[in-house]
mmCIF file of C-alpha atoms in Angstrom:
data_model
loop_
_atom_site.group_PDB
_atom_site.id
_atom_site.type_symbol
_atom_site.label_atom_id
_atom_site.label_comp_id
_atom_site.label_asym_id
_atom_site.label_seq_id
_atom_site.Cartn_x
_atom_site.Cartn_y
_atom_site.Cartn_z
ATOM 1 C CA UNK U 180 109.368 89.686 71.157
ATOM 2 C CA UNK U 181 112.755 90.158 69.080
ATOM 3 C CA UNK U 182 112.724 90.285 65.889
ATOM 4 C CA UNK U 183 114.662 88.302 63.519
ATOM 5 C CA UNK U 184 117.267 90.817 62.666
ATOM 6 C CA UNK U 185 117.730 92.056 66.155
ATOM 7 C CA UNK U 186 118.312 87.892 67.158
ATOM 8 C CA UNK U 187 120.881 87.939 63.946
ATOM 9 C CA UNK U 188 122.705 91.087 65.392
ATOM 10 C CA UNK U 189 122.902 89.753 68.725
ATOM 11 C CA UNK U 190 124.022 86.503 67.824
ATOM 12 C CA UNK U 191 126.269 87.884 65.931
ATOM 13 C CA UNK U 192 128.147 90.447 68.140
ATOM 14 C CA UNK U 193 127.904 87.547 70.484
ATOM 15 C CA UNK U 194 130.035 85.439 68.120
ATOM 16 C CA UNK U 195 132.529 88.363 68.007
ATOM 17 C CA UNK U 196 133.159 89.414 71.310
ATOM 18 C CA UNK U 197 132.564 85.848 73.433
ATOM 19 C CA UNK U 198 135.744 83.561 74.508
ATOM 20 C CA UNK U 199 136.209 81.339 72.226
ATOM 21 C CA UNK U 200 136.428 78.680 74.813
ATOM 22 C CA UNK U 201 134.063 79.320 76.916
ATOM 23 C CA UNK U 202 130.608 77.486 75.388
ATOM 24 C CA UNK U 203 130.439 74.196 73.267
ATOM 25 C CA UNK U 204 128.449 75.185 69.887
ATOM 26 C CA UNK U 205 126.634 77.594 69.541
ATOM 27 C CA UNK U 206 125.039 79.643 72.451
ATOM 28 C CA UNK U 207 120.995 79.752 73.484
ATOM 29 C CA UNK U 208 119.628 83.575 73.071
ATOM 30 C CA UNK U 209 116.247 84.970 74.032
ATOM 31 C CA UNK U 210 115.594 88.139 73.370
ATOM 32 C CA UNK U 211 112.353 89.872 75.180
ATOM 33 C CA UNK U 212 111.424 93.480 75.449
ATOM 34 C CA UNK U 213 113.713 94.075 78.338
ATOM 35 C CA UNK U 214 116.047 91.383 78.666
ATOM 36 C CA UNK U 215 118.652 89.056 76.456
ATOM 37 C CA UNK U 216 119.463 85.656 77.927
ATOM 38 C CA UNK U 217 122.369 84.205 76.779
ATOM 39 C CA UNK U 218 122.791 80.560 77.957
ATOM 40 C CA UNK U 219 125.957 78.383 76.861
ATOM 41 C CA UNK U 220 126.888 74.748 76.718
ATOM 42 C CA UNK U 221 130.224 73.754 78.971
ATOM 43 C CA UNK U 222 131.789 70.847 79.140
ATOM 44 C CA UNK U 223 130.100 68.206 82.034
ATOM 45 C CA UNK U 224 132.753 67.094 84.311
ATOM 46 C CA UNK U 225 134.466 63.281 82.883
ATOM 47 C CA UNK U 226 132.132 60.463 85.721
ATOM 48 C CA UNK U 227 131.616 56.760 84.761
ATOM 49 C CA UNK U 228 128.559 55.846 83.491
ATOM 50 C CA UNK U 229 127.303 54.259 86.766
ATOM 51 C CA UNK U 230 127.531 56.838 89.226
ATOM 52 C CA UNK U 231 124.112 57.533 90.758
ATOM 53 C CA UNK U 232 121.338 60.683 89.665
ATOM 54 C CA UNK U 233 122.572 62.912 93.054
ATOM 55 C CA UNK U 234 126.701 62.593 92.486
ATOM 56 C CA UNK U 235 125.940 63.557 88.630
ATOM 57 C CA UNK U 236 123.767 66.521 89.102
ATOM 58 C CA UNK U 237 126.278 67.577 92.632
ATOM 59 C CA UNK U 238 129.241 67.489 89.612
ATOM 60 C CA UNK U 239 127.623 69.377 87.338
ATOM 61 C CA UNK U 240 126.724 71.765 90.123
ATOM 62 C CA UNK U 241 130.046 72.243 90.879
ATOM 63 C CA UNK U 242 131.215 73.109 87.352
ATOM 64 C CA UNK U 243 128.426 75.338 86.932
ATOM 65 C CA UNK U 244 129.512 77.355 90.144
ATOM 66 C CA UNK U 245 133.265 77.266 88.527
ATOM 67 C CA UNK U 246 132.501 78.539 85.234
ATOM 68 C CA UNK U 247 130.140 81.221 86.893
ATOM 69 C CA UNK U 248 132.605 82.175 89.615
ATOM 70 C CA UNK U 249 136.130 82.138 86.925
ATOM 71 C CA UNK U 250 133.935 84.184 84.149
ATOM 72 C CA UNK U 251 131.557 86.746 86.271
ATOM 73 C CA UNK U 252 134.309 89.951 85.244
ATOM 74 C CA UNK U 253 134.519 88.929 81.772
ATOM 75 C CA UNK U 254 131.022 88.287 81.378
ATOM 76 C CA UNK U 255 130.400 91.908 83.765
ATOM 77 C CA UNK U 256 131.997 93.411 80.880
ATOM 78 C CA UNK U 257 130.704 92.650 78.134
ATOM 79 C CA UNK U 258 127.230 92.118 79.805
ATOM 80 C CA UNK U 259 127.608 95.977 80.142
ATOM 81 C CA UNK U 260 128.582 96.932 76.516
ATOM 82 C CA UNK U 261 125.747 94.854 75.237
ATOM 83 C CA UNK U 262 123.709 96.475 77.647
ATOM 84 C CA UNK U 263 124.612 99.891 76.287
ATOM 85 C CA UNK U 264 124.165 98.857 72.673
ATOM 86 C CA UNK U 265 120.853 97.188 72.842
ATOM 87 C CA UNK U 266 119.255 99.217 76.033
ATOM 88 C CA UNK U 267 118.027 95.687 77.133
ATOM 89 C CA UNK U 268 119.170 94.056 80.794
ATOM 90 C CA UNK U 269 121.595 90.859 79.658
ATOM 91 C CA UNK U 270 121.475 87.778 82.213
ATOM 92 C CA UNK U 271 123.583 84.265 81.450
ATOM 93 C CA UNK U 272 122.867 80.838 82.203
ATOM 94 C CA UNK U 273 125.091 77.664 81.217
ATOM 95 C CA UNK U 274 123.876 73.945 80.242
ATOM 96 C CA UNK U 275 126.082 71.295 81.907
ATOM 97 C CA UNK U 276 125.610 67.464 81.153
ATOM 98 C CA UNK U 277 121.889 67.385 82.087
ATOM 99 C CA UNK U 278 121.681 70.536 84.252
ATOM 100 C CA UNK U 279 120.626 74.414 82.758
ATOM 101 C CA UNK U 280 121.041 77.295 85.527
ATOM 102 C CA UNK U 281 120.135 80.659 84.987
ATOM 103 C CA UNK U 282 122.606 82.997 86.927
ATOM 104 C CA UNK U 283 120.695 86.093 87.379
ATOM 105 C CA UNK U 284 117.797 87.350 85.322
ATOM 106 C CA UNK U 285 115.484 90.517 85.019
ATOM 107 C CA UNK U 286 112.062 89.803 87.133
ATOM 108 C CA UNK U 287 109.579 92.259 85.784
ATOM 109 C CA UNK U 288 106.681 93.617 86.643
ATOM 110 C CA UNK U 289 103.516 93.382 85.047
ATOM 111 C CA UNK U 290 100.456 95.267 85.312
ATOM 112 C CA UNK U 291 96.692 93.864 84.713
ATOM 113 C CA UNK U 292 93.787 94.041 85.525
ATOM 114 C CA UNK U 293 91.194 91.112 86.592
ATOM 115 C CA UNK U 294 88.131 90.728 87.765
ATOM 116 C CA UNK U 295 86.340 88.151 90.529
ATOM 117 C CA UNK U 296 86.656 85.052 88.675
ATOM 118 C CA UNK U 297 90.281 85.511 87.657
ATOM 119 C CA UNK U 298 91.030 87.114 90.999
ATOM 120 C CA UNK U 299 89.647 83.838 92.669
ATOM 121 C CA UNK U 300 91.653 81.625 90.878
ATOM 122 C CA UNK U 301 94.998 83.204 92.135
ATOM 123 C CA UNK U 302 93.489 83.481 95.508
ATOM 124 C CA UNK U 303 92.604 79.473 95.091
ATOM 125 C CA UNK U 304 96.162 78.935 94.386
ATOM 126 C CA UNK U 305 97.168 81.296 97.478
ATOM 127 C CA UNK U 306 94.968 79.598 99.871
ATOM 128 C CA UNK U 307 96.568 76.290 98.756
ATOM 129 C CA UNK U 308 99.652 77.250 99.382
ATOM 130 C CA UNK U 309 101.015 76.461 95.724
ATOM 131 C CA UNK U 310 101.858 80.061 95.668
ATOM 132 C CA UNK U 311 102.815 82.896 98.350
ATOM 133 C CA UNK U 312 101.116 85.539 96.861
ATOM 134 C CA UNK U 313 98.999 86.793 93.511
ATOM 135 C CA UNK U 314 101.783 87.600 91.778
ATOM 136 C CA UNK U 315 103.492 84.460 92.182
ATOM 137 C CA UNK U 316 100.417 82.926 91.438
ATOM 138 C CA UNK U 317 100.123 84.385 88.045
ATOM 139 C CA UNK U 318 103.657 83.420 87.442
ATOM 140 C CA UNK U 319 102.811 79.985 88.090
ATOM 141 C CA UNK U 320 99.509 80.270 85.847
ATOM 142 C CA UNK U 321 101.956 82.046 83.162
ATOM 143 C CA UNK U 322 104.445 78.589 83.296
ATOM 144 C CA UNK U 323 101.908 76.098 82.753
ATOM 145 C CA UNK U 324 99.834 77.902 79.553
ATOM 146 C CA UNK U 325 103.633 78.062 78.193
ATOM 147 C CA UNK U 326 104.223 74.685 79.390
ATOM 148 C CA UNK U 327 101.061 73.022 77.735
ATOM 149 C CA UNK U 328 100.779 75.653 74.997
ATOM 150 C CA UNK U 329 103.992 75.561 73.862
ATOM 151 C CA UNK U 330 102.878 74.010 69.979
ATOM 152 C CA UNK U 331 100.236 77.157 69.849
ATOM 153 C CA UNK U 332 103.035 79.445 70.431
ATOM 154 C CA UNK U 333 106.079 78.266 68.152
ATOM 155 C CA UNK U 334 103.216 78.560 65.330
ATOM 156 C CA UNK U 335 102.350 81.907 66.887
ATOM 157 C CA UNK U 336 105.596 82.830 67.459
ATOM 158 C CA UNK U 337 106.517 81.703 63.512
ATOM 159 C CA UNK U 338 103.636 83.882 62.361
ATOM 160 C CA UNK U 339 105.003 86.992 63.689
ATOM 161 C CA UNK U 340 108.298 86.245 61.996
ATOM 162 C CA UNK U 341 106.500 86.124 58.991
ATOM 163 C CA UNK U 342 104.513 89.173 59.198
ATOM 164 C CA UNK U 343 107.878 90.898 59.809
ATOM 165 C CA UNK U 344 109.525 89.471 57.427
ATOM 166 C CA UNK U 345 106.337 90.882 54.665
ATOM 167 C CA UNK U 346 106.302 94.482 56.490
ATOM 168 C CA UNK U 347 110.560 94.444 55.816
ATOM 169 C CA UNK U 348 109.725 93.694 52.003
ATOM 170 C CA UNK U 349 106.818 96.304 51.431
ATOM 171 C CA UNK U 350 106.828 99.645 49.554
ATOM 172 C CA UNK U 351 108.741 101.629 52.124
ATOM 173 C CA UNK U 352 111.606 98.952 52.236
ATOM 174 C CA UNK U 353 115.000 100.393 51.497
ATOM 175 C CA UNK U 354 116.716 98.980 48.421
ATOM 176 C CA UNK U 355 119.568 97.216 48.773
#
């Protein structure tokens, strides 16, 4: 987890140093141990409103695709200066009408330790064929407690911040 001031830095050397015309608003950032995400909003392609689910999501595709293909130097760049500044992996995405793609992002591994009963419930998953191996299997497991926890851990998440926030403000805090 970032913390607050790291997400303020970011955001704002991202404010700095982005096109100006590249995102609508203000961008998405997530900022984990190893990687930041950034994911902006671009402009959906102009459709009438009665064009069908598939030709929507096919435009938005395509822009997707353009903006990916007409920015990847630019956003090379200054992927690798952020990269150098932070010593975290930086990955993009864009939002498009109704469509959010992720171009390329850090897959790390994770090392633990279970025994039978946990063990059996990835291999349940295995045998079903929901997943191709443990370790997509706990990925899986890993979406869904996010998925259905996600209440528990904005409050947890907002706790954190707060502990920060009291640890910045304590006795060894530099005056200002």
């Amino acid at each position: 987890m970032s913390t607050q001031t790291e997400q303020e830095k970011v955001r704002g050397w991202l404010t700095g140093r982005l096109p100006g015309d590249w995102f609508e608003g203000e961008t998405e950032l997530s900022i984990d141990r190893d990687e930041i995400l950034i994911v902006g909003r671009i402009p959906a392609p102009e459709q009438s409103k009665d064009v069908s689910d598939a030709e929507r999501s096919s435009a938005e595709a395509g822009r997707v695709k353009q903006f990916r293909e007409d920015t990847r130097d630019h956003r090379i760049e200054i992927a690798r200066e952020l990269e150098h500044a932070t010593r975290r992996k930086v990955a993009w995405g864009v939002r498009c009408g109704e469509t959010r793609t992720i171009f390329t992002s850090l897959s790390a591994p994770v090392m633990t330790r279970l025994r039978q009963p946990e063990r059996q419930v990835l291999d349940t998953l295995v045998d079903a064929g929901v997943a191709r191996s443990r370790s997509d299997a706990l990925g899986w497991c890993v979406k869904l407690v996010a998925q259905h926890s996600e209440t528990w851990l904005s409050d947890l998440r907002e706790a954190m911040r707060k502990v920060e926030d009291v640890r910045e403000a304590g006795p060894d805090a530099s005056e200002s």
